[in-house]
Coordinates of C-alpha atoms in Angstrom, one line a residue:
X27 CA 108.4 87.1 105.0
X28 CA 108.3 84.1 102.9
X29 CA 109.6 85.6 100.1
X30 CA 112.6 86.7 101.7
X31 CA 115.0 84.5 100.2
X32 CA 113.8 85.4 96.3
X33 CA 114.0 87.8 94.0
X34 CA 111.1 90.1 93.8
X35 CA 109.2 92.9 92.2
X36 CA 107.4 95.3 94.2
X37 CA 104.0 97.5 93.1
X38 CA 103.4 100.6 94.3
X39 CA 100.1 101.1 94.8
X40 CA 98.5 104.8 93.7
X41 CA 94.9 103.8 93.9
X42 CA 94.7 101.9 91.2
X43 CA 91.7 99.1 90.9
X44 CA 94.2 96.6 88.8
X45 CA 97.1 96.9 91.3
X46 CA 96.2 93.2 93.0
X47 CA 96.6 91.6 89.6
X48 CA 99.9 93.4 88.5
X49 CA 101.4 91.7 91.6
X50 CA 99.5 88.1 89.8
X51 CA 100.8 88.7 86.7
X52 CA 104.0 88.9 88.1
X53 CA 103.7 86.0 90.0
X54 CA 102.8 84.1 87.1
X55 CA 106.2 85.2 86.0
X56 CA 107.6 82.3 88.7
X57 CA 108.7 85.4 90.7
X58 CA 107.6 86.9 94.4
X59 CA 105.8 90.0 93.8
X60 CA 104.4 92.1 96.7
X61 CA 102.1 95.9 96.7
X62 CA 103.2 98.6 98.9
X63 CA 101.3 102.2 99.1
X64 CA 103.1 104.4 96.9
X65 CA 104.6 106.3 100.1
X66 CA 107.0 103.7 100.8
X67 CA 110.4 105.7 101.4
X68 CA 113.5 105.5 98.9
X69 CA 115.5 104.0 101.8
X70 CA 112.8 101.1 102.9
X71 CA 112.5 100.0 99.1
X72 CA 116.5 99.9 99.7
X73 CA 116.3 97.7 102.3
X74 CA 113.6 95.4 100.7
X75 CA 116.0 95.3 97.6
X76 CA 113.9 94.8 95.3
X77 CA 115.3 93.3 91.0
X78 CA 111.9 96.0 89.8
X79 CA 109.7 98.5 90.6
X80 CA 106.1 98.6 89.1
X81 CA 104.4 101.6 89.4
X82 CA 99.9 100.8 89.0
X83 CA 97.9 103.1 87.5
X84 CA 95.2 105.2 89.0
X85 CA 92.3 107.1 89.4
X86 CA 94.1 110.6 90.2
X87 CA 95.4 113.4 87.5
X88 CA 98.9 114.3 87.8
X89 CA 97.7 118.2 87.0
X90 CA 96.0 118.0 91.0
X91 CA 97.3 119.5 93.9
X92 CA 98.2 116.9 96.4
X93 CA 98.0 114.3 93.6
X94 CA 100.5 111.2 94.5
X95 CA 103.6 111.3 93.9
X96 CA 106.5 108.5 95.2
X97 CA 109.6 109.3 96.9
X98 CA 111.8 111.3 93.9
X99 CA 114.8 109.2 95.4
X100 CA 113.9 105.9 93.9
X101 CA 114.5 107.0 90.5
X102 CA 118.2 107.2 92.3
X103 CA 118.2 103.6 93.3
X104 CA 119.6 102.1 89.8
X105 CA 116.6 99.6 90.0
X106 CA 114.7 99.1 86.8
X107 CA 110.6 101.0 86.7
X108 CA 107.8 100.2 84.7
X109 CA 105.2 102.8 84.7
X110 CA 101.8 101.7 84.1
X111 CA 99.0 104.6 83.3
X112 CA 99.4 106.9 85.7
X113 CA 102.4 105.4 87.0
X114 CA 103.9 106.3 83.3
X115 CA 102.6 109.9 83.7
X116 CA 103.9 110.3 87.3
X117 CA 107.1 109.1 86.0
X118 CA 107.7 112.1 83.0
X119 CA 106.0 114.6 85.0
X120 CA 108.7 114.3 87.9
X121 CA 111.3 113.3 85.5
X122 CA 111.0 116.8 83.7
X123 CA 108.5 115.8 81.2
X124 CA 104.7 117.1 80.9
X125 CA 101.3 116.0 80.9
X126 CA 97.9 117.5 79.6
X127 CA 94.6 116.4 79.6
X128 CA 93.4 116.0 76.0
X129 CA 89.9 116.6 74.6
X130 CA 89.9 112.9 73.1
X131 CA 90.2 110.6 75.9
X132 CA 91.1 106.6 75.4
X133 CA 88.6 104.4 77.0
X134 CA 88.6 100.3 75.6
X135 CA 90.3 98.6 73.4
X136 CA 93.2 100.4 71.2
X137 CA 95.7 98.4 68.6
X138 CA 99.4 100.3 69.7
X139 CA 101.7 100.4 66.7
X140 CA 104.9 99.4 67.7
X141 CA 107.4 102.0 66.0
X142 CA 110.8 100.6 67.8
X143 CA 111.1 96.9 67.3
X144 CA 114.6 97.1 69.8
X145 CA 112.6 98.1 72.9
X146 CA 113.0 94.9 75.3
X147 CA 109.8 95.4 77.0
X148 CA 108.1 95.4 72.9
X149 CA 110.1 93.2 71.2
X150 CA 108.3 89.9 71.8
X151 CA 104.9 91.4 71.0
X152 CA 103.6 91.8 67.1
X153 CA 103.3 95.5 65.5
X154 CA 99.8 96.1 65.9
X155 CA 99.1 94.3 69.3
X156 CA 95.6 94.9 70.5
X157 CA 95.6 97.0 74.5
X158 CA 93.0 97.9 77.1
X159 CA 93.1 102.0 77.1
X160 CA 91.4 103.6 80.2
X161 CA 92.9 107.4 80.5
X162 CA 92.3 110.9 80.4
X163 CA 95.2 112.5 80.5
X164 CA 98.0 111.8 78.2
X165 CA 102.2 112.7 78.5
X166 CA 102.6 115.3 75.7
X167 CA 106.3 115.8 76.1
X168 CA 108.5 113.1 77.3
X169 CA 111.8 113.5 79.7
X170 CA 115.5 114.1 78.6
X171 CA 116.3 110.7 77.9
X172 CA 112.7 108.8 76.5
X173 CA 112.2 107.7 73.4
X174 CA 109.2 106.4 72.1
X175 CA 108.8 102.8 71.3
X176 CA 105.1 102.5 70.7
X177 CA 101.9 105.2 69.5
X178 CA 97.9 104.9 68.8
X179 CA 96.2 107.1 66.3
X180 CA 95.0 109.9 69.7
X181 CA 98.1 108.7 71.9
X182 CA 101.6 109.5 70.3
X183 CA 103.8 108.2 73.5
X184 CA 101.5 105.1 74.0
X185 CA 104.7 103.5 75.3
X186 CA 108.4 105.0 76.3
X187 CA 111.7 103.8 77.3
X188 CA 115.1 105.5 78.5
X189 CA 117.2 101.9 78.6
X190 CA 120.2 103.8 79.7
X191 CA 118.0 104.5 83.1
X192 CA 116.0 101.2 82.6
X193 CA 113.1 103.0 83.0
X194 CA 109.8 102.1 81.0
X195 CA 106.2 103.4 80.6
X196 CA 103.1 102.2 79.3
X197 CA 100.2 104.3 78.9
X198 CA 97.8 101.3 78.8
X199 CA 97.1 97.9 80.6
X200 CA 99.5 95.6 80.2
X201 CA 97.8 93.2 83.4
X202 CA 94.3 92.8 81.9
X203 CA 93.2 90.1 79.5
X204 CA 91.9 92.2 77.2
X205 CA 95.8 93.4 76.3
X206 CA 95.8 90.1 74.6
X207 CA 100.2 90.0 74.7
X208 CA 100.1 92.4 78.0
X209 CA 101.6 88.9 79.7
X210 CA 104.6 89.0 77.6
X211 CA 105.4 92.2 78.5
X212 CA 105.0 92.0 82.4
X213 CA 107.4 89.0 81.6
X214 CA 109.8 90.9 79.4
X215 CA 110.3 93.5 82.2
X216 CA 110.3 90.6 85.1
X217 CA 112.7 88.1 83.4
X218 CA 115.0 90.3 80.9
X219 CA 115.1 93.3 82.1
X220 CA 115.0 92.8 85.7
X221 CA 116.6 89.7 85.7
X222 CA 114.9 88.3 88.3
X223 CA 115.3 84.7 89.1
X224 CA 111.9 82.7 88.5
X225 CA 112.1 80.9 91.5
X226 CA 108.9 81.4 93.2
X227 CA 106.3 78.5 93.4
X228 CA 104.4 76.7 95.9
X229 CA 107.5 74.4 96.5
X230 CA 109.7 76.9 97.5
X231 CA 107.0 78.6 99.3
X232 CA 106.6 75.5 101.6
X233 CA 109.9 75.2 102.7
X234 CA 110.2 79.3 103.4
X235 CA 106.5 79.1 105.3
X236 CA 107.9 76.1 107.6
X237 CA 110.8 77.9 108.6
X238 CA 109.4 80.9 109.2
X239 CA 106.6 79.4 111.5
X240 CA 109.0 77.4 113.6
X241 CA 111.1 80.3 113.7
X242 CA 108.3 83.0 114.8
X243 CA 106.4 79.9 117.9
X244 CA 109.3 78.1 118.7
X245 CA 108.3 75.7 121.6
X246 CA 104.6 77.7 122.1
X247 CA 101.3 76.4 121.0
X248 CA 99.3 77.6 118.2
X249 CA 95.3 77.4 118.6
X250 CA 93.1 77.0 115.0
X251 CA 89.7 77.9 114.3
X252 CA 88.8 74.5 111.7
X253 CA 86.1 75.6 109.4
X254 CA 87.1 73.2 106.2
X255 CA 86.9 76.2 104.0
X256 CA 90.0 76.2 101.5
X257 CA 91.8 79.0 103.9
X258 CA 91.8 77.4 107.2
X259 CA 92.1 73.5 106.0
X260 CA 95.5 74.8 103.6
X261 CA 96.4 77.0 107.3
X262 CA 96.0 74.3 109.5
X263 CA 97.5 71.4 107.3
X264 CA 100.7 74.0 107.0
X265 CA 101.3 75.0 110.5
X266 CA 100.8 71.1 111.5
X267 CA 103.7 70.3 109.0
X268 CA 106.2 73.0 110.5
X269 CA 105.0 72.6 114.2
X270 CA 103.0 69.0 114.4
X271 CA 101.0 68.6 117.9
X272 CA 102.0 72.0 119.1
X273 CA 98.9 73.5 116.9
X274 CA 95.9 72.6 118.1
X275 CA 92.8 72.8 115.8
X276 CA 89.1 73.6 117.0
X277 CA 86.2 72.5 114.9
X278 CA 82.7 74.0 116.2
X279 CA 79.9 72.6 114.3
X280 CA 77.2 75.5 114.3
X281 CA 74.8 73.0 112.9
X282 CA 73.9 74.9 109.5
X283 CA 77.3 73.0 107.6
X284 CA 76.3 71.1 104.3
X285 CA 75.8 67.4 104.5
X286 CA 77.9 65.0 105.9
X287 CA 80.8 68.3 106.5
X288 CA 81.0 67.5 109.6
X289 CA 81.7 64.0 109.5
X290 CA 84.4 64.4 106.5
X291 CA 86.3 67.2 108.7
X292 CA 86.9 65.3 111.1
X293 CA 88.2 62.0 109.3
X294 CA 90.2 63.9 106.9
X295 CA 92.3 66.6 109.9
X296 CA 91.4 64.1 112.8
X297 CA 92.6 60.5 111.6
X298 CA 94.2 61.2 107.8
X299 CA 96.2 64.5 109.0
X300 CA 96.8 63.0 112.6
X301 CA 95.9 66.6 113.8
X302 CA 95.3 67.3 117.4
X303 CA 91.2 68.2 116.7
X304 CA 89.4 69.2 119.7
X305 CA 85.5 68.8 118.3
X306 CA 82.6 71.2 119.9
X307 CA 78.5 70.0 118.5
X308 CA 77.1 73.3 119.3
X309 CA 73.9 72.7 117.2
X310 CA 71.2 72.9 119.7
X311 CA 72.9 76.5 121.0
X312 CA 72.7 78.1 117.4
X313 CA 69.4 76.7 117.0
X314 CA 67.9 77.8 120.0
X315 CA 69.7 81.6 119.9
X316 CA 68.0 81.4 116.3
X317 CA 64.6 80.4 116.9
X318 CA 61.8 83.0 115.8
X319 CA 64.9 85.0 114.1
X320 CA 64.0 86.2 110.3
X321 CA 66.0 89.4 110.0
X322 CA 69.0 88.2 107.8
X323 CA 71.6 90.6 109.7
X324 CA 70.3 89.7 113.1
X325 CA 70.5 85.8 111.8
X326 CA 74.4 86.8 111.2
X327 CA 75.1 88.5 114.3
X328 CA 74.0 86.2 116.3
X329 CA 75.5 83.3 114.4
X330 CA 78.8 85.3 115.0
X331 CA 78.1 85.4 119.1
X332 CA 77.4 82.2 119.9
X333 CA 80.2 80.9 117.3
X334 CA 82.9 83.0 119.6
X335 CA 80.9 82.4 122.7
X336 CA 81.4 78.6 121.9
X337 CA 85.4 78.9 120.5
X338 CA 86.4 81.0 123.5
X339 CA 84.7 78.0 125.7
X340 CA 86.7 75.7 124.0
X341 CA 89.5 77.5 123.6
X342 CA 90.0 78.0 127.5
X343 CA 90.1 73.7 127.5
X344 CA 93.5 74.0 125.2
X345 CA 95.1 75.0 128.1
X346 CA 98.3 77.1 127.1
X347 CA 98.4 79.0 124.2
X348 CA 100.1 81.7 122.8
X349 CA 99.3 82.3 118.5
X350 CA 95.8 82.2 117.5
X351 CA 95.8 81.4 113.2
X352 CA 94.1 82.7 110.7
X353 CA 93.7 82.0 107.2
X354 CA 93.9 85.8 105.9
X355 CA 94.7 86.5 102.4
X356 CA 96.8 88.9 100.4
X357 CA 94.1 90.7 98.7
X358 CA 92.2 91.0 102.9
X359 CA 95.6 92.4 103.8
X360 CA 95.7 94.8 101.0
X361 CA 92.0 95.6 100.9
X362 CA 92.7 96.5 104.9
X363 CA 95.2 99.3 104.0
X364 CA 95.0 102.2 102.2
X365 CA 96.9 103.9 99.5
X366 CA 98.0 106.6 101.6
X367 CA 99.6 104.1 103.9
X368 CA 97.5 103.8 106.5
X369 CA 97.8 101.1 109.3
X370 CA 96.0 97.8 109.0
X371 CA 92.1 97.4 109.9
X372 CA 90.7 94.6 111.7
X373 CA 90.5 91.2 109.3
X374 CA 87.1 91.0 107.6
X375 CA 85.1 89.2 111.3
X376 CA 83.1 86.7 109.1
X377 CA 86.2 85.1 107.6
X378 CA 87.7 84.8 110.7
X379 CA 87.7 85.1 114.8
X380 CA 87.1 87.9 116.1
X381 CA 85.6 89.3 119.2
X382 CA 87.7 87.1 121.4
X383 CA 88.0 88.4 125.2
X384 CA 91.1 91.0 125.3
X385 CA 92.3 88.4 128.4
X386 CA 93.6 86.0 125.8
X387 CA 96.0 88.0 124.3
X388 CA 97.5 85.9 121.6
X389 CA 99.3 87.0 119.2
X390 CA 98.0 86.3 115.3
X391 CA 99.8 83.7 113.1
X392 CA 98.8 84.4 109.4
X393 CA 100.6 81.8 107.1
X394 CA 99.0 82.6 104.1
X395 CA 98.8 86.8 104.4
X396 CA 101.5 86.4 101.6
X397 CA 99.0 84.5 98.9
X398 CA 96.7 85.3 96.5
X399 CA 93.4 82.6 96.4
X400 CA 94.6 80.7 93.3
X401 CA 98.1 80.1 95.1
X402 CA 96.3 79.0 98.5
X403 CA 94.7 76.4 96.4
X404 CA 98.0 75.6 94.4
X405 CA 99.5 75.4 98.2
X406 CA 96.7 72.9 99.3
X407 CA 97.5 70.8 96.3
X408 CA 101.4 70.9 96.9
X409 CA 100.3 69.9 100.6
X410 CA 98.1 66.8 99.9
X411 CA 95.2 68.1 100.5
X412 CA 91.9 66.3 98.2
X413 CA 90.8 68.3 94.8
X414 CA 87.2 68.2 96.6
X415 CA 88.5 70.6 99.4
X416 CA 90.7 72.9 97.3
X417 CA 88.6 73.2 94.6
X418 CA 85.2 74.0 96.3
X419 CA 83.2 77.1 95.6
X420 CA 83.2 79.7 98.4
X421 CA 81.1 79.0 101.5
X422 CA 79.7 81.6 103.5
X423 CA 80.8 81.1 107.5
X424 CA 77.5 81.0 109.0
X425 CA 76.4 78.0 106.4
X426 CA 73.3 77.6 105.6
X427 CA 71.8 79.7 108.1
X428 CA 72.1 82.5 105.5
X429 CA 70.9 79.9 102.9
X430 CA 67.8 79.2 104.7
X431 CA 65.7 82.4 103.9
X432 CA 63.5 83.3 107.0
X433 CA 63.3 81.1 110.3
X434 CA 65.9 78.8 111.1
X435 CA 64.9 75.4 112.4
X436 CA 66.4 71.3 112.4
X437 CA 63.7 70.6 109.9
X438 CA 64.6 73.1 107.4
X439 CA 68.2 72.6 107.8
X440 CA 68.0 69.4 107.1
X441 CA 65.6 70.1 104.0
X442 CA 68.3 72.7 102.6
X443 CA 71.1 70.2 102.9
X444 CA 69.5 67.0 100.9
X445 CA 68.5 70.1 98.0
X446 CA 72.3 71.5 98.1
X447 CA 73.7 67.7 98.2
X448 CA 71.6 66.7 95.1
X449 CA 72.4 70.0 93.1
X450 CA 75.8 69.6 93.8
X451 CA 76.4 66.2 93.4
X452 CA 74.4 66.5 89.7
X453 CA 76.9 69.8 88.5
X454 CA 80.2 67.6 89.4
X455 CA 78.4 64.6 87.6
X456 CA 77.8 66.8 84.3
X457 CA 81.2 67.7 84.9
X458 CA 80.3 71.6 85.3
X459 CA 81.7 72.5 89.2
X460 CA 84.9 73.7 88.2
X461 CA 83.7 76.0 85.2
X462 CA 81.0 77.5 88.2
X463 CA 82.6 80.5 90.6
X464 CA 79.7 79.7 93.6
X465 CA 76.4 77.0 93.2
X466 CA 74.1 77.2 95.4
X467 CA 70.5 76.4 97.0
X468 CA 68.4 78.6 99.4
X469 CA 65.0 77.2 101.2
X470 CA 62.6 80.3 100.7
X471 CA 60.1 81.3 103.3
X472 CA 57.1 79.6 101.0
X473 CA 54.9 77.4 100.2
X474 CA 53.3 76.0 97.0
X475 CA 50.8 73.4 95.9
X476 CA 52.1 70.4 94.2
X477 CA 51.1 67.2 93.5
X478 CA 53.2 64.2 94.2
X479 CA 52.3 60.9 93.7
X480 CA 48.6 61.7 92.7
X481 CA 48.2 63.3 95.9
X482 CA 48.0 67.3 96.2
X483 CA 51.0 68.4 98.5
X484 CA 51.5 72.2 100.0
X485 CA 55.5 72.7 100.5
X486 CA 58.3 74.3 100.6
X487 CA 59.7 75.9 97.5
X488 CA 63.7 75.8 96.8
X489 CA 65.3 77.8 94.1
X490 CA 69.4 77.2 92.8
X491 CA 71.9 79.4 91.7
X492 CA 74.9 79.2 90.1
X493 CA 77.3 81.9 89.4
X494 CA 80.3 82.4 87.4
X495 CA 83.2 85.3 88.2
X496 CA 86.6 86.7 88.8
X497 CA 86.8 87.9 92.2
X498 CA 83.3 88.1 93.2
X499 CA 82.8 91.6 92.9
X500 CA 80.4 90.7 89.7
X501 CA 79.2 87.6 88.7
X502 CA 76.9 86.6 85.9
X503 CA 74.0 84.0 86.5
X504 CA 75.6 80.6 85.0
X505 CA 73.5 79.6 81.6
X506 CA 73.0 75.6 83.3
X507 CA 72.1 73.3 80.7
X508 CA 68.4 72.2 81.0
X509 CA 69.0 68.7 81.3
X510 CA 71.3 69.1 84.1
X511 CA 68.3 71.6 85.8
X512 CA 65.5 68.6 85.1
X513 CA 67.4 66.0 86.4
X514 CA 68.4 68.1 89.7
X515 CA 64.4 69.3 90.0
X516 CA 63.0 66.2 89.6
X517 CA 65.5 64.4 92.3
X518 CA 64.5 67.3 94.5
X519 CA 61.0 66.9 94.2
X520 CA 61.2 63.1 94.5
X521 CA 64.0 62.9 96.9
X522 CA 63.3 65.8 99.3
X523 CA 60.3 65.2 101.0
X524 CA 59.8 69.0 101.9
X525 CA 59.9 70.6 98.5
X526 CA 58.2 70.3 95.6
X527 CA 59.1 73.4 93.8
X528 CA 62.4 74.5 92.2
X529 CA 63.2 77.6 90.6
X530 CA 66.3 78.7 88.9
X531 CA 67.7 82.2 90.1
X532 CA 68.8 84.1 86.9
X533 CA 69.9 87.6 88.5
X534 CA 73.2 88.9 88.2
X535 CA 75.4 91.1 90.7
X536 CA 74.5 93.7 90.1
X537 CA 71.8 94.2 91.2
X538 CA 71.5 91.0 93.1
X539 CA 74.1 89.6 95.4
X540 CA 75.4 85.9 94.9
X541 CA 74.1 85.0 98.4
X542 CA 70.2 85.6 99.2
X543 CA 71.3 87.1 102.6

């Protein structure tokens, strides 16, 4: 793995929802962090070798039957633990200490009072530091060996320690942002107690990733499905570096991409990159497999079908190949297994390609499986790739054809791309894009009266969107300033000769979604 030759922290995973950004925090540290279920044996963590364990939180109580519980051997390996939650109350219930479940629970935000100013993991943080609480059950007498560094007025072992053991516990969330000094303690247990080098950064990363691909194709061929999303364009621009004309990249153009996409794919990978592009114009087979379609699932399926009818056509012109790459994430790789340990599922299919023909039999290449999205677009920057591509707000793989609410057709495609070109191009001229998660325009199925240059129209009616969020799973409804929202409508409505009504979408997820369809 590329993070074989560094020093690194592993998470075990026992259900809990912040366990993705422990590992973040961690990286953040300058060191490799990776999650594995929380049934990872004693003997493979001693083999992976890691400087620290993490254990997350999560959602179970220790007091169940069949509750999780990690191999009682690592607490034999002489590595340093930091329990977090329920990882702290897994730790004293196995290490001979006990844990009830209190009538006054601890939900939000607690001040700790820090009682032993020696601890390592508490001594960069002030007395009274303010923590994110989110427990009901609470250790009520720690192991042979704790002491207790830190308390709250309804939690009396809000934090222990045995240093002898280097073993720490935390009963609240050190990894949110809402522990406002949680960061220095993730780093206190990463860098001083650990001692783990902070070697891990995009550099480094690089030089590991090259090695690794040349290693794993040798003198084989690697075929690339070219989108010009972030994942594939930082994918491809990788692989090319370790293997050069021995990947070969295929671009389909389903026709629904925003304006001018097309045209700036190819210059940038085709004649800037010097990649070996093979380019497929499949517009009038999308188009014609979409006509009279308004059902937004069937829109998507069949989007899907003709886009791996059309790769496996061009795929069988690349003549010999042998690894098929994909741009597939840590958190896609994580999201994919369980807790319990259970094997891998099939990458999400509208990220990637899937459905190919069993006959082909390649074998997957995923560069980036080890990478969270920020470090993908750190990566793109360390590899040359332009702000413009790294930066841009996620894109949803059948374009605009989920954009364009109701029939698809050339006419409204082309409608939808002028509004999205001018919305766009008037957020990154007010200098808003980059404090937006996702902007966006959808062409409803709708007409209005208008009346344009003293003549009474009866067209389309386009509404934006803008978004901002963490992940995605929530998003709020972005407050746009209203100059930025006149000068956008009345470009549209002048511009655009199809529309001459714009509304402003103002719903959050939940209940909405960020994407009409």
């Amino acid at each position: 793995m590329p993070g074989k030759n560094h020093d690194a922290i592993i998470v075990l995973d026992f259900g809990a929802q912040y366990s993705q950004l422990i590992a973040r925090r961690v990286r953040e540290c300058g060191v490799y962090s990776q999650i594995y279920p929380f049934t990872v044996s004693a003997d493979e963590i001693r083999r992976i070798n890691p400087k620290g364990i993490i254990f997350s939180g999560g959602p179970s109580s220790v007091k169940t039957p069949g509750s999780p519980r990690p191999d009682k051997e690592i607490f034999s390996l002489g590595i340093p633990i930091l329990g977090i939650c329920y990882g702290l109350q897994v730790m004293s219930e196995m290490l001979g200490g006990n844990v009830t479940c209190p009538e006054k629970k601890e939900y939000g935000l607690q001040n700790i009072d820090v009682v032993d100013s020696s601890t390592e993991l508490l001594c960069n943080i002030s007395a009274k530091s303010q923590v994110w609480m989110s427990h009901g059950d609470s250790v009520d007498r720690i192991p042979t060996g704790f002491k207790v560094t830190a308390t709250t007025p309804t939690c009396p072992y809000a934090a222990i320690e045995d240093p002898a053991r280097r073993f720490y516990g935390v009963q609240f969330h050190p990894e949110v942002v809402h522990s406002v000094e949680g960061d220095k303690m993730i780093r206190s247990f990463v860098l001083d107690i650990c001692k783990a080098s902070a070697d891990w950064n995009m550099g480094s990363f690089v030089s590991d990733a090259v090695e690794s691909i040349r290693k794993t194709v040798g003198n084989k061929r690697v075929l690339c499905g070219l989108s010009g999303g972030v994942d594939s364009s930082v994918a491809a621009v990788l692989i090319h570096k370790a293997i050069g004309d021995q990947l070969v990249c295929v671009f389909v153009n389903n026709g629904m991409l925003r304006k001018n996409e097309a045209e700036s794919v190819l210059e940038l990978f085709g004649k800037h990159f010097n990649m070996n592009l093979q380019y497929a114009d499949a517009t009038d087979e999308f188009l014609s497999a979409l006509k009279g379609v308004t059902e937004p699932e069937a829109k998507r399926k069949i989007i899907g079908k003709v886009f791996v009818d059309t790769f496996y056509r061009e795929a069988r012109k690349c003549g010999d190949v042998s690894f098929l790459a994909q741009g597939t994430l840590y958190p896609d790789v994580i999201e994919s297994r369980s807790p319990s340990g259970g094997p891998s599922a099939t990458i999400k299919s509208h990220h990637n390609v899937g459905g190919l023909p069993e006959d082909l039999k390649w074998e997957l290449l995923e560069p980036l499986k080890e990478l969270f999205k920020d470090e993908v677009r750190a990566l793109g920057k360390e590899l040359g790739l332009p702000d413009e591509l790294v930066y841009r707000h996620p894109f949803p793989g059948p374009g605009l054809g989920v954009r364009c609410i109701g029939e698809v057709t050339k006419e409204r495609l082309d409608t939808l791309r002028d509004v999205d070109s001018i919305f766009i191009e008037e957020i990154r001229k007010a200098g808003l894009y980059d404090k937006i998660w996702q902007a966006l325009a959808d062409l409803l199925p709708v007409k209005s009266v208008g009346v344009q240059g003293d003549e009474r129209t009866y067209r389309e009616v386009c509404t934006l969107r803008a978004v901002t969020s963490e992940d995605a799973m929530t998003a709020d409804w972005y407050r746009m300033p209203y100059d930025v929202l006149q000068r956008a409508a009345s470009r549209i409505c002048n511009e655009v000769k199809g529309v001459n009504r714009v509304l402003y979408d103002i719903t959050s997820k939940p209940p909405g979604t960020i994407e009409w369809e």
